[in-house]
Short mmCIF file of C-alpha atoms in Angstrom, two decimals:
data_model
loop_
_atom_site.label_atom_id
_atom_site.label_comp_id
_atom_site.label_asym_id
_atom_site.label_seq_id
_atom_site.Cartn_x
_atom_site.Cartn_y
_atom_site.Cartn_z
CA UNK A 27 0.00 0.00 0.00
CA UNK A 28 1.11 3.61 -0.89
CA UNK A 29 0.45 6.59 1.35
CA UNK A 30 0.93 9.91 0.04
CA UNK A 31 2.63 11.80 3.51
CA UNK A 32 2.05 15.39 2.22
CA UNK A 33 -1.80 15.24 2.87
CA UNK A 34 -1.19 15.50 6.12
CA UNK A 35 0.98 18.89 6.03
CA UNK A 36 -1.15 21.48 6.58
CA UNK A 37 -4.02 18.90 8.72
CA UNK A 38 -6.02 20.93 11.53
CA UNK A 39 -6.68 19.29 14.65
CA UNK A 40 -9.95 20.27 16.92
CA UNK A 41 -8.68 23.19 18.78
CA UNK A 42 -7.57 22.46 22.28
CA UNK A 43 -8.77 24.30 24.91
CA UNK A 44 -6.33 25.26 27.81
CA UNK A 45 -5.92 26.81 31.12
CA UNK A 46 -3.63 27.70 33.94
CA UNK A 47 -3.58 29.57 37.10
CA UNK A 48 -1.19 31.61 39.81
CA UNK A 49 -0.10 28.60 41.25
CA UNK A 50 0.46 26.77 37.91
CA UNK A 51 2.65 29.10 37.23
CA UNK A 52 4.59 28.75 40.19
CA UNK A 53 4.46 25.38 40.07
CA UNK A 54 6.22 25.12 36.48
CA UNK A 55 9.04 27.73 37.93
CA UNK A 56 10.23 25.35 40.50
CA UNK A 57 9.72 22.03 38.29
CA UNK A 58 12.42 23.87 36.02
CA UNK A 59 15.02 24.58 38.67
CA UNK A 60 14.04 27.88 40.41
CA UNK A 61 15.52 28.87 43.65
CA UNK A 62 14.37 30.10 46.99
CA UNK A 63 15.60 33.26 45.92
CA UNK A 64 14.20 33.10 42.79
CA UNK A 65 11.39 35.79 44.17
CA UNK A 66 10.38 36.87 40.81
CA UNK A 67 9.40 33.74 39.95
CA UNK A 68 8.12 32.26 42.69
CA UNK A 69 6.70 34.74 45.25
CA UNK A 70 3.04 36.32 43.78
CA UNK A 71 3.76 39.15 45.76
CA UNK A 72 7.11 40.43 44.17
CA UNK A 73 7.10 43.54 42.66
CA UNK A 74 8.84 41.89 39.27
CA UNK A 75 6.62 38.54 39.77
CA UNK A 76 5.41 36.50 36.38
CA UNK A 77 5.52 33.47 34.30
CA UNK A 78 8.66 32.01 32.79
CA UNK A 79 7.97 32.93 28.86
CA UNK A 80 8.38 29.16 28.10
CA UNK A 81 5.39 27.86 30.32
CA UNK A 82 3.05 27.43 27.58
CA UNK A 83 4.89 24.29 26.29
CA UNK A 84 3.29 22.54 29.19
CA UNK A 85 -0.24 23.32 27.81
CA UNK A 86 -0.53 20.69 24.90
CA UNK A 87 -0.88 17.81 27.98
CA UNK A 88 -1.82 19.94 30.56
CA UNK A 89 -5.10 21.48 28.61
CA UNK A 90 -7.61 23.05 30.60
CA UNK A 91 -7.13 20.03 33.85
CA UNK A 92 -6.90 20.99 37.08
CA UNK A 93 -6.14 17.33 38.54
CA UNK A 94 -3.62 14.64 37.67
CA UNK A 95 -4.79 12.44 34.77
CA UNK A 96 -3.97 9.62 32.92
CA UNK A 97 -1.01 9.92 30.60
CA UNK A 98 -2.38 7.05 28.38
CA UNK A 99 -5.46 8.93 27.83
CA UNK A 100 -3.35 12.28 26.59
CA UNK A 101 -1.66 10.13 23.55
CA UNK A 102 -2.89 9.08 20.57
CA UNK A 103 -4.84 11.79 19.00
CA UNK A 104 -6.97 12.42 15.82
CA UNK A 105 -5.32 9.95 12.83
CA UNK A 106 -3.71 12.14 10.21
CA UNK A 107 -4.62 11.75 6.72
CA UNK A 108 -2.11 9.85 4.26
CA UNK A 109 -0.13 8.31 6.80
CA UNK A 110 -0.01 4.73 8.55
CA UNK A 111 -1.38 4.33 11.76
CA UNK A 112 1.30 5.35 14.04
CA UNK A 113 2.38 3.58 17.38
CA UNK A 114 1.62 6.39 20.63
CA UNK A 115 4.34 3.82 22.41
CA UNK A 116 7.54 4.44 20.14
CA UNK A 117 7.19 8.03 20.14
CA UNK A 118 10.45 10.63 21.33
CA UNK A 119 10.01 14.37 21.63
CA UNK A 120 12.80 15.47 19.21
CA UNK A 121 12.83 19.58 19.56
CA UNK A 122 10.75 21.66 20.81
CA UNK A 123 10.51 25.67 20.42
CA UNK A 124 8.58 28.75 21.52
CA UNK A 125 7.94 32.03 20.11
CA UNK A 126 6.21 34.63 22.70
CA UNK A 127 3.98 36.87 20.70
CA UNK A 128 2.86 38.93 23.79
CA UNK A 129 3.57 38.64 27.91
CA UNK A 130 1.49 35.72 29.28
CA UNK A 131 -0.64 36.73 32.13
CA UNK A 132 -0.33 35.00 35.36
CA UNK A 133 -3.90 33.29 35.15
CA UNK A 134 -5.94 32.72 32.29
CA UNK A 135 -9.30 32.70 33.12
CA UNK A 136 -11.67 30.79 30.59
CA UNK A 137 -11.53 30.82 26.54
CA UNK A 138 -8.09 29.96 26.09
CA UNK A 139 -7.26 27.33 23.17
CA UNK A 140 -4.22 26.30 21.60
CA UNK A 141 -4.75 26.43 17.83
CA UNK A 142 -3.05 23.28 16.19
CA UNK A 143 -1.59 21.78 12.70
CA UNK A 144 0.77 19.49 10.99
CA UNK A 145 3.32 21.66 9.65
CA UNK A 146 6.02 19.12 8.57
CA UNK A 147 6.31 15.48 7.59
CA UNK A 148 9.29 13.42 7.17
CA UNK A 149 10.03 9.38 6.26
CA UNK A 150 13.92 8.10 6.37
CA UNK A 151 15.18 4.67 7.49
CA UNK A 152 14.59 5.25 10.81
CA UNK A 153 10.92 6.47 11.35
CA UNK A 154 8.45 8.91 10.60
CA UNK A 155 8.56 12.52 11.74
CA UNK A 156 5.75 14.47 12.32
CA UNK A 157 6.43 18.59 12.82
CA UNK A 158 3.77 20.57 14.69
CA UNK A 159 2.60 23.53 15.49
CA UNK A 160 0.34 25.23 18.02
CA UNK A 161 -0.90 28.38 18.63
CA UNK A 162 -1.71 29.52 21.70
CA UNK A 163 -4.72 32.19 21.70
CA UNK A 164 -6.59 34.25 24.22
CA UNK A 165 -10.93 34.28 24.66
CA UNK A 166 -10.34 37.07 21.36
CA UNK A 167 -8.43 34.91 19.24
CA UNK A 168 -5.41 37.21 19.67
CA UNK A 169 -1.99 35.11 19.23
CA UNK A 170 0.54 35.11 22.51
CA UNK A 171 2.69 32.44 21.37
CA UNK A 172 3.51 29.80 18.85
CA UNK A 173 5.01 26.01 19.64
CA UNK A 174 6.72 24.51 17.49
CA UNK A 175 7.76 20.53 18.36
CA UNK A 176 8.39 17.34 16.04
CA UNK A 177 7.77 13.93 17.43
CA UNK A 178 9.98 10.90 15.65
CA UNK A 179 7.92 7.74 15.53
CA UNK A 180 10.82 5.25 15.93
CA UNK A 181 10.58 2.26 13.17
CA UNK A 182 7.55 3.37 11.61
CA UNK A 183 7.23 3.35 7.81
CA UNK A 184 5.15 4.35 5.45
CA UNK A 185 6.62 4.00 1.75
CA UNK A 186 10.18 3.21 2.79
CA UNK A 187 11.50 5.99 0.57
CA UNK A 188 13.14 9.63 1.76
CA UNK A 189 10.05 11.78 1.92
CA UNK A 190 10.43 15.25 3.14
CA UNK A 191 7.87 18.30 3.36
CA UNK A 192 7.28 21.33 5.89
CA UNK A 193 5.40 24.62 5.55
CA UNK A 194 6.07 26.11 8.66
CA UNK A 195 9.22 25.83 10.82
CA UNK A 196 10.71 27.75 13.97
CA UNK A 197 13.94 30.12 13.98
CA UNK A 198 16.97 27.59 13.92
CA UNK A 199 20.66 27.32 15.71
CA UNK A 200 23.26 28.39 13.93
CA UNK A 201 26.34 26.24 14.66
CA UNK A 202 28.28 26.86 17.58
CA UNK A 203 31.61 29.16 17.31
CA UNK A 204 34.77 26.70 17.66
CA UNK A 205 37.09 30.05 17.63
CA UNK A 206 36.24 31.49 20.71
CA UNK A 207 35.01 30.30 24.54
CA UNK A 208 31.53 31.15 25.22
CA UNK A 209 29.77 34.57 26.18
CA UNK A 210 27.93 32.80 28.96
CA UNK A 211 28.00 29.51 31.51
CA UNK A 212 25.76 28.52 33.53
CA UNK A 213 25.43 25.66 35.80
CA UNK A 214 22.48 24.21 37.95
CA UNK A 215 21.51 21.13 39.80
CA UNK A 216 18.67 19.25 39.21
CA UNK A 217 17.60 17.39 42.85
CA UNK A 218 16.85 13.52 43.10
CA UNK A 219 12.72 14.96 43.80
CA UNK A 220 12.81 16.96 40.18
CA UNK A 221 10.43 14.69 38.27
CA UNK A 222 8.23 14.30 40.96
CA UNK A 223 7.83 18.76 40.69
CA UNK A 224 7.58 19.33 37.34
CA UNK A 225 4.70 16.24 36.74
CA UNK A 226 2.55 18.57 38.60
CA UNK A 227 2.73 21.25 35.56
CA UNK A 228 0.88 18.35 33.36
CA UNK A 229 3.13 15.65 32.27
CA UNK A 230 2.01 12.45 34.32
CA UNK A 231 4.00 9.99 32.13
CA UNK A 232 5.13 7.22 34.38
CA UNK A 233 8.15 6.89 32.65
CA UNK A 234 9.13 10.04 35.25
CA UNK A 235 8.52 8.83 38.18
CA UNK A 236 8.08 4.20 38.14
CA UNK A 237 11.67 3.18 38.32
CA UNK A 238 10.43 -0.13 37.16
CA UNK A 239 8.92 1.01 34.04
CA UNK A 240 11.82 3.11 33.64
CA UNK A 241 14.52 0.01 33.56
CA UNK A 242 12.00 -1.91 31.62
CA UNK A 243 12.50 0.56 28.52
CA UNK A 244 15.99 0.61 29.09
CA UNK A 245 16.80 4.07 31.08
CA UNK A 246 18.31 2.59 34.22
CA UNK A 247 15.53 3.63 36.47
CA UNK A 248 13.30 6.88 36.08
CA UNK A 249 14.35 9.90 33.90
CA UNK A 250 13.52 13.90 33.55
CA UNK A 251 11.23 15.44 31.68
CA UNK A 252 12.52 16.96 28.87
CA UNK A 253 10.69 19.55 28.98
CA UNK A 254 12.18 20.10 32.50
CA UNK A 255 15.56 20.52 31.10
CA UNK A 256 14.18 22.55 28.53
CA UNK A 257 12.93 24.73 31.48
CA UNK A 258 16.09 24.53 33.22
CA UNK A 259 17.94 26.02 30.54
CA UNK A 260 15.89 28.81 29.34
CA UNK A 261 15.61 29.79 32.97
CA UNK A 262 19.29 29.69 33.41
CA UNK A 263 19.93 32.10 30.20
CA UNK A 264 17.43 34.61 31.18
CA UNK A 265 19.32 34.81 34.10
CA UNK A 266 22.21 35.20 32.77
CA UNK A 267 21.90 37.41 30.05
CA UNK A 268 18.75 39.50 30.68
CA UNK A 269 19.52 39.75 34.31
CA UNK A 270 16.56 37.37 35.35
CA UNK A 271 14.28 39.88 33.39
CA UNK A 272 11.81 37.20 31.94
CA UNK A 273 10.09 39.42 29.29
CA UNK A 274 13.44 39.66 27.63
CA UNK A 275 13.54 36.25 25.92
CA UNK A 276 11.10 35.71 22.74
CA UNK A 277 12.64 32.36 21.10
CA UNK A 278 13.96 29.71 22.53
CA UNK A 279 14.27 26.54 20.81
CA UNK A 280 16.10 23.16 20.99
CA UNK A 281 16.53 19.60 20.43
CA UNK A 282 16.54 16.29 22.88
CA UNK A 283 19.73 14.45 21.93
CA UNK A 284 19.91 12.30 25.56
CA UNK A 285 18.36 11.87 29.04
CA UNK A 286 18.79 13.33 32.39
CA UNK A 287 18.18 11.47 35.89
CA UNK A 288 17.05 13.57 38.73
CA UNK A 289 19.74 14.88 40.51
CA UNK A 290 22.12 15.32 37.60
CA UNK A 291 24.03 18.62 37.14
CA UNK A 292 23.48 20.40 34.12
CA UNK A 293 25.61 22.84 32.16
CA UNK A 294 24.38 25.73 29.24
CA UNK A 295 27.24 27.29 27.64
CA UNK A 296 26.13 29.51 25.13
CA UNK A 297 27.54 32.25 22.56
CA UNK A 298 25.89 35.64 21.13
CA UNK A 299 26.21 35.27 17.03
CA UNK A 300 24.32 37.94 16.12
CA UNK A 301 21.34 40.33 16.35
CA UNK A 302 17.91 39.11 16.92
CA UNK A 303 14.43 41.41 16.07
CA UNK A 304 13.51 43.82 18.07
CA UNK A 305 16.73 44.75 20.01
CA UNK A 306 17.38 41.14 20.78
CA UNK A 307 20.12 39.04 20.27
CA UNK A 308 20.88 35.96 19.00
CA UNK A 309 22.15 33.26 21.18
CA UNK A 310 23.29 29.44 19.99
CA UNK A 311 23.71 27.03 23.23
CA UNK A 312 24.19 23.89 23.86
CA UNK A 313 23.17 21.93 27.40
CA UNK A 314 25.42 18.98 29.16
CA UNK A 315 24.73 16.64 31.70
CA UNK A 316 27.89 17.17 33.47
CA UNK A 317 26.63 14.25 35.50
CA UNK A 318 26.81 11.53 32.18
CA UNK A 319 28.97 13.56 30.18
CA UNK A 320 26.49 13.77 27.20
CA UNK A 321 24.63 16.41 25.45
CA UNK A 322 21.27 17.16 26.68
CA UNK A 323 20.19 20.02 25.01
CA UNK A 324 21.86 20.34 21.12
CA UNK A 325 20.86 23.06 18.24
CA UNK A 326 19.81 25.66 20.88
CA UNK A 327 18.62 28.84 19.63
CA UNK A 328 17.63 31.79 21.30
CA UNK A 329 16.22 35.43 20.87
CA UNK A 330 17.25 36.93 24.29
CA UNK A 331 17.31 41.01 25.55
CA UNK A 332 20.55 41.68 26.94
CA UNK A 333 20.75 43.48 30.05
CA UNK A 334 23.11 46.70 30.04
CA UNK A 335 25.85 44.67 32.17
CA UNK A 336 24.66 40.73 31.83
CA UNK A 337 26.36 38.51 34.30
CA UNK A 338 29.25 36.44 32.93
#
C-alpha cells in the first residue's frame, strides 16, 4: 500500500482548549530549577513577579485540567490523513521551540485554546517525523505564542522511501563558534525529587517517576522530563543574560539528543552570534549533563534582551 505523507501537512486538529492559574505558574518555575531566591518567579507578591515565557509548552498535555490524569489517555490523538497508523508507544520528543507573541498573564481565566496543525512530515530509514505547530490564543483569538515541536515515531514506515515536506518551521541554531570560549555559563543542579515537581505542571508519564517502568524501557531507572531541562535552561539564560528579566527572551528553541536522571548537574554554555528582532540578540547554546557527560540540550537557539551589564 502507498500513502501519500504530504496530505497531512497542513491537517487541523480540533482546537484544544487550555488553562492555567497563579499557582500553575509557580508550580512550572520550581519544576524547572528555580531557587528560593528566585522571588520573581516564585513569590506572587514580588514587585517583578510572572511566568517564565516558556510555560506554555506545558499546555498541549496539561489542557484546561486541574487534577492529575492519565497519561495514556493524553496520547494518541486524531489519525492524520495519508499516513499509517502510528504507534503512541515508540514516540520521542525530538525539539521543541517557543515564540512569545505577547507577555502571558499570570492566570488565564476561561476561553483559552491552543490552535493546532501538521506543519512538517518526514520518512527516512529510521521512522516517521511528524512537525507541529500550536498556537496559543486568548478568549479574542489574539496570538501570545507559537510552539513549534516534532515527534519521531521510531521504526515506523510508510513507503520506505526519503520523503520530506514542511510549511512552517521555527527560527533555527546556527552552529556553535569553535574560535572562541563562550559569552555565557551557567550551571544548575537538578535534585533527586525533580520529576516528581515538574509532573505537577501536566506531564504524568510514568516513565518520570516508576523506576520499574523506567529500567524496563531501558533508562536505568526513572528519567527527567525533557521539557524540565528545557525549562532549566531557558531559565538559566534569562538569568544570565537579561539579568533574570523574563520578558526579555522571545525564542527559545532546541533539540533532545539524551536523558537526564534527577539529581544530575546540568551545564548551558552559550555564545551571542548575532542580532535578533527587536533589540534582541541571538544566542546558539548547547546543554550537558555534566553528570553523564552527554549532550542534553543540542541546536539551541535563542532570541534573548541583553541586560546593560549581563552577568558572565
Amino acid at each position: 500500500m502507498s500513502y501519500d505523507l504530504g496530505k497531512a501537512v497542513g491537517f487541523k486538529s480540533k482546537d484544544q482548549p487550555v488553562s492555567w492559574t497563579r499557582k500553575d505558574i509557580i508550580t512550572y518555575a520550581v519544576g524547572v530549577g528555580a531557587k528560593h531566591d528566585d522571588l520573581s518567579l516564585v513569590y506572587e507578591l514580588d514587585k517583578s513577579w510572572g511566568p517564565l515565557p516558556t510555560y506554555p509548552v506545558v499546555l498541549g498535555l496539561k489542557g484546561d485540567d486541574e487534577d492529575v490524569t492519565l497519561f495514556a489517555a493524553k496520547t494518541g490523538g486524531e489519525p492524520l490523513p495519508g499516513l499509517p497508523k502510528l504507534k503512541s508507544s515508540k514516540v520521542v520528543h525530538a525539539t521543541q521551540s517557543i515564540e512569545v507573541l505577547k507577555d502571558l498573564p499570570v492566570a488565564s481565566g476561561s476561553g483559552w485554546k491552543l490552535s493546532r496543525r501538521v506543519v512538517g512530515v518526514h520518512e527516512n530509514k529510521s521512522g516517521i517525523i511528524i512537525d507541529n505547530e500550536a498556537t496559543l490564543l486568548d478568549p479574542h483569538g489574539v496570538p501570545y505564542a507559537k510552539l513549534y515541536s516534532s515527534s519521531f515515531f521510531l521504526g515506523s514506515k510508510a513507503n520506505g522511501d526519503k520523503f520530506s515536506k514542511a510549511i512552517a518551521a521555527p527560527p533555527q541554531a546556527k552552529p556553535l563558534p569553535k574560535d572562541r570560549k563562550p559569552d555565557w555559563v551557567v550551571r544548575d543542579k537538578t535534585t533527586p525529587e525533580q520529576a516528581l515537581i515538574y509532573r505537577l505542571s501536566g506531564d504524568y508519564n510514568p516513565l518520570h517517576i516508576d523506576p520499574e517502568l523506567g529500567k524496563a524501557m531501558g533508562f536505568g531507572g526513572v528519567i527527567l522530563h525533557g521539557l524540565s531541562t528545557y525549562g532549566f535552561a531557558a531559565r538559566g539564560l534569562i538569568q544570565v543574560i537579561a539579568n533574570g528579566n523574563s520578558r526579555a527572551l522571545t525564542v527559545f528553541g532546541a533539540r533532545f539528543t539524551s536523558p537526564v536522571k534527577p539529581g544530575d548537574e546540568l551545564e548551558t554554555s552559550a555564545w551571542e552570534v548575532g542580532p535578533g528582532p527587536n533589540g534582541t540578540s541571538e544566542i546558539t547554546f548547547i546543554t550537558k549533563n555534566l553528570t553523564s557527560g552527554k549532550v542534553a540540550l543540542g541546536n539551541g537557539v535563542a532570541f534573548i534582551k541583553k541586560a546593560e551589564k549581563s552577568k558572565l
